[in-house]
Amino acid sequence: MVDRHDGTWTMDVKTVCLGMLTDGPASGYDMKKCFESTFGHFFPAGYGSIYPALATLARNGFVEFEEVPQDGKPDRKVYSITEEGREELHKGLANPKPSHKVRSEFLAMMCFAHLMSDEQIDEVIDNKLLELDGFLNLFGECPAERCGGKASIGTQFVAGFGRHIASSLRTYIKDNRGMLTSSDGEKIRLAAGSRQ
Amino acid sequence: MVDRHDGTWTMDVKTVCLGMLTDGPASGYDMKKCFESTFGHFFPAGYGSIYPALATLARNGFVEFEEVPQDGKPDRKVYSITEEGREELHKGLANPKPSHKVRSEFLAMMCFAHLMSDEQIDEVIDNKLLELDGFLNLFGECPAERCGGKASIGTQFVAGFGRHIASSLRTYIKDNRGMLTSSDGEKIRLAAGSRQ
DNA sequence: GATGTATAGTATCAGTTCGATATATAAATA
DNA sequence: TATTTATATATCGAACTGATACTATACATC
């Protein structure tokens, strides 16, 4: 949780970890799986973020952990949220203007479509459509049961959000990919101009 | 440009800067304005990314610069792309699977809606809708002229993409916000469960 | 007259995150 | 037998974010 100097805090990996723990104790490995299956689609985090986050949370007393030995497998550090952790989580949830950021190599690349060959563009677009189809197949009709538990009402809202956007994205790309290729005068003119 | 060890390179700030320079010479300040007005909506970058990127590009011979004195104002460092820079840019554009990542405090927060009050949720949703309206007003009907020049065909595709998604997003939020509030049994049950 | 803010321009820094890698063992698969 | 997959921890360099620093003019507002 980082102080934004305007009374709000960032909703960072630490906050999401705290939120996950309100569902019950979990290890860093468990959380990584949860990020992979669900949160990662709109709030990615790898081990490089999760373990330091848990270490900081433990140092500040927002989580506690218990080392659970296992036979054959490495020990599990099972984390639980503390009462101070719940307060910290509520601070994180109090931000009235949470961000929603996109970082798209895809769109940046498409801005320079006039510097690419039609074959390159087609390959990129086809791959993107396949990726979207894969996503929609995976999340198409499962309104619940992710991350090892009953989905909260918020999780259902977010899952629907993801499906809606993915589907809308696919429609736009399918309907408009034609303008990027099929070399008309426009494209040739631009390519020539950029060579200059 | 970072080697991904699979034959492709990341489309990073350096690549976008190179792409911008194919339109003509520009200073770091000019590029920052271009990121703010256009690229920043799907590929954000601040001075902290742009200046180091230009320094690295210059060190590698992908751009050259000329210091232009001005009266009253600080000197401008005006950068131009070199022939090696164009080659480097084409490497960046050769990645057939460019990423499209979302990092959304908003969606992460909504996953924990059952831990928030109806008033908090309403405020967050209202703000998000206002933000989207602002975006759509700004980009509603301008298919060209951004970043000080005629928009390429790719830029038009991307602008349309942004409008389409923003509008779709707004629709989903408006149609489904009801499930997050209006405390029915579901919400009360979840809140109680989390208190345990 | 003073303060605030906007413009134009450069640049750095602390904190965070990303992606890859290291380490270790067991089970399943080729 | 060799390789991959799963379980589980953790670290590290490179990159990015957001804020800040510095200089200087100009135009409002208090």
mmCIF file of N, CA, C and O in Angstrom, chain A residues 46-112:
data_model
loop_
_atom_site.group_PDB
_atom_site.id
_atom_site.type_symbol
_atom_site.label_atom_id
_atom_site.label_comp_id
_atom_site.label_asym_id
_atom_site.label_seq_id
_atom_site.Cartn_x
_atom_site.Cartn_y
_atom_site.Cartn_z
ATOM 1 N N GLY A 46 3.626 -12.217 -10.545
ATOM 2 C CA GLY A 46 4.435 -13.431 -10.521
ATOM 3 C C GLY A 46 5.065 -13.603 -9.155
ATOM 4 O O GLY A 46 4.831 -12.812 -8.241
ATOM 5 N N TYR A 47 5.895 -14.652 -9.020
ATOM 6 C CA TYR A 47 6.573 -14.881 -7.756
ATOM 7 C C TYR A 47 7.373 -13.667 -7.322
ATOM 8 O O TYR A 47 7.467 -13.365 -6.137
ATOM 9 N N GLY A 48 7.953 -13.004 -8.291
ATOM 10 C CA GLY A 48 8.782 -11.840 -8.008
ATOM 11 C C GLY A 48 8.026 -10.702 -7.350
ATOM 12 O O GLY A 48 8.626 -9.789 -6.785
ATOM 13 N N SER A 49 6.698 -10.728 -7.458
ATOM 14 C CA SER A 49 5.882 -9.724 -6.765
ATOM 15 C C SER A 49 5.253 -10.311 -5.501
ATOM 16 O O SER A 49 5.150 -9.635 -4.478
ATOM 17 N N ILE A 50 4.814 -11.570 -5.588
ATOM 18 C CA ILE A 50 4.034 -12.157 -4.497
ATOM 19 C C ILE A 50 4.882 -12.380 -3.246
ATOM 20 O O ILE A 50 4.494 -11.957 -2.144
ATOM 21 N N TYR A 51 6.039 -13.018 -3.400
ATOM 22 C CA TYR A 51 6.839 -13.322 -2.212
ATOM 23 C C TYR A 51 7.321 -12.064 -1.492
ATOM 24 O O TYR A 51 7.184 -11.970 -0.272
ATOM 25 N N PRO A 52 7.860 -11.083 -2.199
ATOM 26 C CA PRO A 52 8.218 -9.840 -1.495
ATOM 27 C C PRO A 52 6.998 -9.170 -0.847
ATOM 28 O O PRO A 52 7.115 -8.606 0.235
ATOM 29 N N ALA A 53 5.845 -9.252 -1.509
ATOM 30 C CA ALA A 53 4.634 -8.647 -0.944
ATOM 31 C C ALA A 53 4.285 -9.316 0.384
ATOM 32 O O ALA A 53 4.006 -8.639 1.388
ATOM 33 N N LEU A 54 4.319 -10.642 0.405
ATOM 34 C CA LEU A 54 3.989 -11.371 1.632
ATOM 35 C C LEU A 54 5.013 -11.078 2.736
ATOM 36 O O LEU A 54 4.645 -10.937 3.907
ATOM 37 N N ALA A 55 6.285 -10.952 2.347
ATOM 38 C CA ALA A 55 7.326 -10.645 3.330
ATOM 39 C C ALA A 55 7.063 -9.295 3.979
ATOM 40 O O ALA A 55 7.151 -9.148 5.199
ATOM 41 N N THR A 56 6.708 -8.301 3.137
ATOM 42 C CA THR A 56 6.424 -6.968 3.667
ATOM 43 C C THR A 56 5.187 -6.978 4.561
ATOM 44 O O THR A 56 5.169 -6.374 5.633
ATOM 45 N N LEU A 57 4.150 -7.657 4.104
ATOM 46 C CA LEU A 57 2.920 -7.737 4.893
ATOM 47 C C LEU A 57 3.195 -8.380 6.257
ATOM 48 O O LEU A 57 2.668 -7.926 7.284
ATOM 49 N N ALA A 58 4.034 -9.431 6.266
ATOM 50 C CA ALA A 58 4.357 -10.106 7.526
ATOM 51 C C ALA A 58 5.155 -9.170 8.433
ATOM 52 O O ALA A 58 4.901 -9.083 9.633
ATOM 53 N N ARG A 59 6.119 -8.437 7.824
ATOM 54 C CA ARG A 59 6.948 -7.511 8.597
ATOM 55 C C ARG A 59 6.089 -6.445 9.265
ATOM 56 O O ARG A 59 6.377 -6.006 10.373
ATOM 57 N N ASN A 60 5.019 -6.030 8.571
ATOM 58 C CA ASN A 60 4.151 -4.987 9.114
ATOM 59 C C ASN A 60 3.024 -5.537 9.990
ATOM 60 O O ASN A 60 2.176 -4.772 10.448
ATOM 61 N N GLY A 61 2.995 -6.843 10.158
ATOM 62 C CA GLY A 61 1.978 -7.424 11.035
ATOM 63 C C GLY A 61 0.602 -7.552 10.409
ATOM 64 O O GLY A 61 -0.385 -7.758 11.120
ATOM 65 N N PHE A 62 0.504 -7.429 9.079
ATOM 66 C CA PHE A 62 -0.797 -7.532 8.416
ATOM 67 C C PHE A 62 -1.161 -8.978 8.093
ATOM 68 O O PHE A 62 -2.326 -9.285 7.837
ATOM 69 N N VAL A 63 -0.152 -9.840 8.068
ATOM 70 C CA VAL A 63 -0.404 -11.281 7.931
ATOM 71 C C VAL A 63 0.503 -12.028 8.918
ATOM 72 O O VAL A 63 1.526 -11.508 9.361
ATOM 73 N N GLU A 64 0.062 -13.238 9.259
ATOM 74 C CA GLU A 64 0.880 -14.151 10.059
ATOM 75 C C GLU A 64 1.077 -15.404 9.227
ATOM 76 O O GLU A 64 0.263 -15.690 8.345
ATOM 77 N N PHE A 65 2.135 -16.179 9.517
ATOM 78 C CA PHE A 65 2.282 -17.437 8.797
ATOM 79 C C PHE A 65 2.744 -18.560 9.717
ATOM 80 O O PHE A 65 3.330 -18.323 10.776
ATOM 81 N N GLU A 66 2.437 -19.745 9.252
ATOM 82 C CA GLU A 66 2.750 -20.950 10.003
ATOM 83 C C GLU A 66 3.465 -21.868 9.019
ATOM 84 O O GLU A 66 2.990 -22.043 7.892
ATOM 85 N N GLU A 67 4.585 -22.426 9.416
ATOM 86 C CA GLU A 67 5.286 -23.328 8.514
ATOM 87 C C GLU A 67 4.756 -24.744 8.685
ATOM 88 O O GLU A 67 4.839 -25.317 9.785
ATOM 89 N N VAL A 68 4.189 -25.280 7.611
ATOM 90 C CA VAL A 68 3.557 -26.590 7.670
ATOM 91 C C VAL A 68 4.421 -27.602 6.919
ATOM 92 O O VAL A 68 4.558 -27.524 5.705
ATOM 93 N N PRO A 69 5.024 -28.551 7.639
ATOM 94 C CA PRO A 69 5.855 -29.562 6.972
ATOM 95 C C PRO A 69 4.984 -30.502 6.142
ATOM 96 O O PRO A 69 3.827 -30.761 6.494
ATOM 97 N N GLN A 70 5.556 -31.002 5.063
ATOM 98 C CA GLN A 70 4.841 -31.968 4.217
ATOM 99 C C GLN A 70 5.795 -33.119 3.890
ATOM 100 O O GLN A 70 7.006 -32.925 3.880
ATOM 101 N N ASP A 71 5.260 -34.258 3.590
ATOM 102 C CA ASP A 71 6.135 -35.397 3.279
ATOM 103 C C ASP A 71 6.492 -35.381 1.801
ATOM 104 O O ASP A 71 5.634 -35.351 0.931
ATOM 105 N N GLY A 72 7.802 -35.340 1.552
ATOM 106 C CA GLY A 72 8.270 -35.381 0.169
ATOM 107 C C GLY A 72 8.323 -34.015 -0.487
ATOM 108 O O GLY A 72 9.157 -33.768 -1.331
ATOM 109 N N LYS A 73 7.412 -33.107 -0.109
ATOM 110 C CA LYS A 73 7.367 -31.774 -0.724
ATOM 111 C C LYS A 73 7.963 -30.748 0.230
ATOM 112 O O LYS A 73 8.017 -30.983 1.435
ATOM 113 N N PRO A 74 8.366 -29.615 -0.322
ATOM 114 C CA PRO A 74 8.895 -28.567 0.559
ATOM 115 C C PRO A 74 7.832 -28.086 1.541
ATOM 116 O O PRO A 74 6.631 -28.226 1.286
ATOM 117 N N ASP A 75 8.286 -27.511 2.644
ATOM 118 C CA ASP A 75 7.352 -26.946 3.623
ATOM 119 C C ASP A 75 6.465 -25.890 2.970
ATOM 120 O O ASP A 75 6.892 -25.230 2.035
ATOM 121 N N ARG A 76 5.275 -25.764 3.503
ATOM 122 C CA ARG A 76 4.386 -24.684 3.067
ATOM 123 C C ARG A 76 4.403 -23.585 4.119
ATOM 124 O O ARG A 76 4.363 -23.884 5.317
ATOM 125 N N LYS A 77 4.494 -22.332 3.647
ATOM 126 C CA LYS A 77 4.287 -21.210 4.573
ATOM 127 C C LYS A 77 2.856 -20.769 4.383
ATOM 128 O O LYS A 77 2.517 -20.148 3.363
ATOM 129 N N VAL A 78 2.007 -21.090 5.351
ATOM 130 C CA VAL A 78 0.590 -20.778 5.194
ATOM 131 C C VAL A 78 0.269 -19.462 5.899
ATOM 132 O O VAL A 78 0.424 -19.347 7.109
ATOM 133 N N TYR A 79 -0.161 -18.486 5.090
ATOM 134 C CA TYR A 79 -0.403 -17.143 5.605
ATOM 135 C C TYR A 79 -1.866 -16.940 5.974
ATOM 136 O O TYR A 79 -2.771 -17.453 5.305
ATOM 137 N N SER A 80 -2.097 -16.167 7.052
ATOM 138 C CA SER A 80 -3.452 -15.750 7.440
ATOM 139 C C SER A 80 -3.459 -14.247 7.647
ATOM 140 O O SER A 80 -2.440 -13.668 8.034
ATOM 141 N N ILE A 81 -4.592 -13.645 7.402
ATOM 142 C CA ILE A 81 -4.715 -12.202 7.594
ATOM 143 C C ILE A 81 -4.978 -11.908 9.068
ATOM 144 O O ILE A 81 -5.667 -12.666 9.747
ATOM 145 N N THR A 82 -4.394 -10.811 9.569
ATOM 146 C CA THR A 82 -4.624 -10.392 10.963
ATOM 147 C C THR A 82 -5.686 -9.294 10.990
ATOM 148 O O THR A 82 -6.135 -8.817 9.946
ATOM 149 N N GLU A 83 -6.049 -8.883 12.199
ATOM 150 C CA GLU A 83 -7.049 -7.820 12.331
ATOM 151 C C GLU A 83 -6.509 -6.512 11.736
ATOM 152 O O GLU A 83 -7.236 -5.790 11.051
ATOM 153 N N GLU A 84 -5.207 -6.234 11.946
ATOM 154 C CA GLU A 84 -4.586 -5.034 11.359
ATOM 155 C C GLU A 84 -4.581 -5.154 9.831
ATOM 156 O O GLU A 84 -4.712 -4.158 9.130
ATOM 157 N N GLY A 85 -4.413 -6.373 9.345
ATOM 158 C CA GLY A 85 -4.435 -6.613 7.907
ATOM 159 C C GLY A 85 -5.795 -6.268 7.315
ATOM 160 O O GLY A 85 -5.883 -5.675 6.235
ATOM 161 N N ARG A 86 -6.845 -6.622 8.037
ATOM 162 C CA ARG A 86 -8.193 -6.290 7.557
ATOM 163 C C ARG A 86 -8.391 -4.787 7.471
ATOM 164 O O ARG A 86 -8.994 -4.270 6.525
ATOM 165 N N GLU A 87 -7.848 -4.072 8.462
ATOM 166 C CA GLU A 87 -7.957 -2.607 8.436
ATOM 167 C C GLU A 87 -7.204 -2.044 7.231
ATOM 168 O O GLU A 87 -7.696 -1.146 6.550
ATOM 169 N N GLU A 88 -6.012 -2.577 7.019
ATOM 170 C CA GLU A 88 -5.184 -2.137 5.885
ATOM 171 C C GLU A 88 -5.910 -2.399 4.565
ATOM 172 O O GLU A 88 -5.905 -1.569 3.660
ATOM 173 N N LEU A 89 -6.540 -3.565 4.467
ATOM 174 C CA LEU A 89 -7.304 -3.908 3.266
ATOM 175 C C LEU A 89 -8.425 -2.901 3.033
ATOM 176 O O LEU A 89 -8.639 -2.440 1.909
ATOM 177 N N HIS A 90 -9.109 -2.530 4.114
ATOM 178 C CA HIS A 90 -10.203 -1.572 3.959
ATOM 179 C C HIS A 90 -9.705 -0.206 3.515
ATOM 180 O O HIS A 90 -10.393 0.485 2.763
ATOM 181 N N LYS A 91 -8.486 0.167 3.938
ATOM 182 C CA LYS A 91 -7.878 1.396 3.413
ATOM 183 C C LYS A 91 -7.698 1.280 1.902
ATOM 184 O O LYS A 91 -7.983 2.209 1.157
ATOM 185 N N GLY A 92 -7.192 0.131 1.469
ATOM 186 C CA GLY A 92 -6.954 -0.080 0.043
ATOM 187 C C GLY A 92 -8.245 -0.016 -0.766
ATOM 188 O O GLY A 92 -8.271 0.463 -1.889
ATOM 189 N N LEU A 93 -9.336 -0.509 -0.156
ATOM 190 C CA LEU A 93 -10.626 -0.529 -0.860
ATOM 191 C C LEU A 93 -11.326 0.830 -0.800
ATOM 192 O O LEU A 93 -12.368 1.010 -1.429
ATOM 193 N N ALA A 94 -10.749 1.779 -0.063
ATOM 194 C CA ALA A 94 -11.424 3.073 0.115
ATOM 195 C C ALA A 94 -11.121 4.065 -0.994
ATOM 196 O O ALA A 94 -11.663 5.160 -1.008
ATOM 197 N N ASN A 95 -10.260 3.710 -1.934
ATOM 198 C CA ASN A 95 -9.920 4.622 -3.027
ATOM 199 C C ASN A 95 -11.099 4.767 -3.998
ATOM 200 O O ASN A 95 -11.490 3.803 -4.646
ATOM 201 N N PRO A 96 -11.660 5.973 -4.136
ATOM 202 C CA PRO A 96 -12.842 6.149 -4.996
ATOM 203 C C PRO A 96 -12.519 6.172 -6.483
ATOM 204 O O PRO A 96 -13.428 6.126 -7.306
ATOM 205 N N LYS A 97 -11.239 6.279 -6.831
ATOM 206 C CA LYS A 97 -10.866 6.315 -8.252
ATOM 207 C C LYS A 97 -9.784 5.297 -8.587
ATOM 208 O O LYS A 97 -8.651 5.666 -8.923
ATOM 209 N N PRO A 98 -10.126 4.025 -8.506
ATOM 210 C CA PRO A 98 -9.135 3.005 -8.855
ATOM 211 C C PRO A 98 -8.811 3.066 -10.342
ATOM 212 O O PRO A 98 -9.669 3.378 -11.160
ATOM 213 N N SER A 99 -7.567 2.764 -10.670
ATOM 214 C CA SER A 99 -7.119 2.889 -12.061
ATOM 215 C C SER A 99 -7.558 1.685 -12.905
ATOM 216 O O SER A 99 -7.977 0.657 -12.389
ATOM 217 N N HIS A 100 -7.471 1.840 -14.203
ATOM 218 C CA HIS A 100 -7.705 0.726 -15.132
ATOM 219 C C HIS A 100 -6.786 0.987 -16.309
ATOM 220 O O HIS A 100 -7.115 1.768 -17.191
ATOM 221 N N LYS A 101 -5.600 0.353 -16.271
ATOM 222 C CA LYS A 101 -4.575 0.682 -17.267
ATOM 223 C C LYS A 101 -4.386 -0.429 -18.280
ATOM 224 O O LYS A 101 -4.468 -1.602 -17.952
ATOM 225 N N VAL A 102 -4.111 0.002 -19.481
ATOM 226 C CA VAL A 102 -3.817 -0.928 -20.557
ATOM 227 C C VAL A 102 -2.384 -0.679 -21.011
ATOM 228 O O VAL A 102 -1.960 0.472 -21.092
ATOM 229 N N ARG A 103 -1.643 -1.736 -21.218
ATOM 230 C CA ARG A 103 -0.320 -1.606 -21.847
ATOM 231 C C ARG A 103 -0.286 -2.617 -22.979
ATOM 232 O O ARG A 103 -0.169 -3.813 -22.772
ATOM 233 N N SER A 104 -0.412 -2.114 -24.192
ATOM 234 C CA SER A 104 -0.630 -2.985 -25.335
ATOM 235 C C SER A 104 0.456 -2.853 -26.384
ATOM 236 O O SER A 104 0.488 -1.890 -27.153
ATOM 237 N N GLU A 105 1.337 -3.833 -26.423
ATOM 238 C CA GLU A 105 2.286 -3.911 -27.530
ATOM 239 C C GLU A 105 1.505 -4.025 -28.831
ATOM 240 O O GLU A 105 1.896 -3.462 -29.862
ATOM 241 N N PHE A 106 0.399 -4.750 -28.775
ATOM 242 C CA PHE A 106 -0.435 -4.957 -29.964
ATOM 243 C C PHE A 106 -0.893 -3.639 -30.588
ATOM 244 O O PHE A 106 -0.672 -3.397 -31.780
ATOM 245 N N LEU A 107 -1.495 -2.758 -29.780
ATOM 246 C CA LEU A 107 -1.993 -1.498 -30.327
ATOM 247 C C LEU A 107 -0.854 -0.578 -30.750
ATOM 248 O O LEU A 107 -0.948 0.101 -31.783
ATOM 249 N N ALA A 108 0.233 -0.576 -29.946
ATOM 250 C CA ALA A 108 1.388 0.234 -30.335
ATOM 251 C C ALA A 108 1.909 -0.215 -31.696
ATOM 252 O O ALA A 108 2.200 0.607 -32.573
ATOM 253 N N MET A 109 1.971 -1.521 -31.862
ATOM 254 C CA MET A 109 2.453 -2.060 -33.136
ATOM 255 C C MET A 109 1.523 -1.680 -34.290
ATOM 256 O O MET A 109 1.983 -1.281 -35.369
ATOM 257 N N MET A 110 0.231 -1.788 -34.066
ATOM 258 C CA MET A 110 -0.737 -1.488 -35.132
ATOM 259 C C MET A 110 -0.670 -0.030 -35.587
ATOM 260 O O MET A 110 -1.014 0.293 -36.722
ATOM 261 N N CYS A 111 -0.209 0.856 -34.679
ATOM 262 C CA CYS A 111 -0.023 2.255 -35.070
ATOM 263 C C CYS A 111 1.012 2.374 -36.182
ATOM 264 O O CYS A 111 1.033 3.368 -36.904
ATOM 265 N N PHE A 112 1.891 1.394 -36.272
ATOM 266 C CA PHE A 112 2.934 1.431 -37.301
ATOM 267 C C PHE A 112 2.683 0.384 -38.371
ATOM 268 O O PHE A 112 3.624 -0.082 -39.033
#
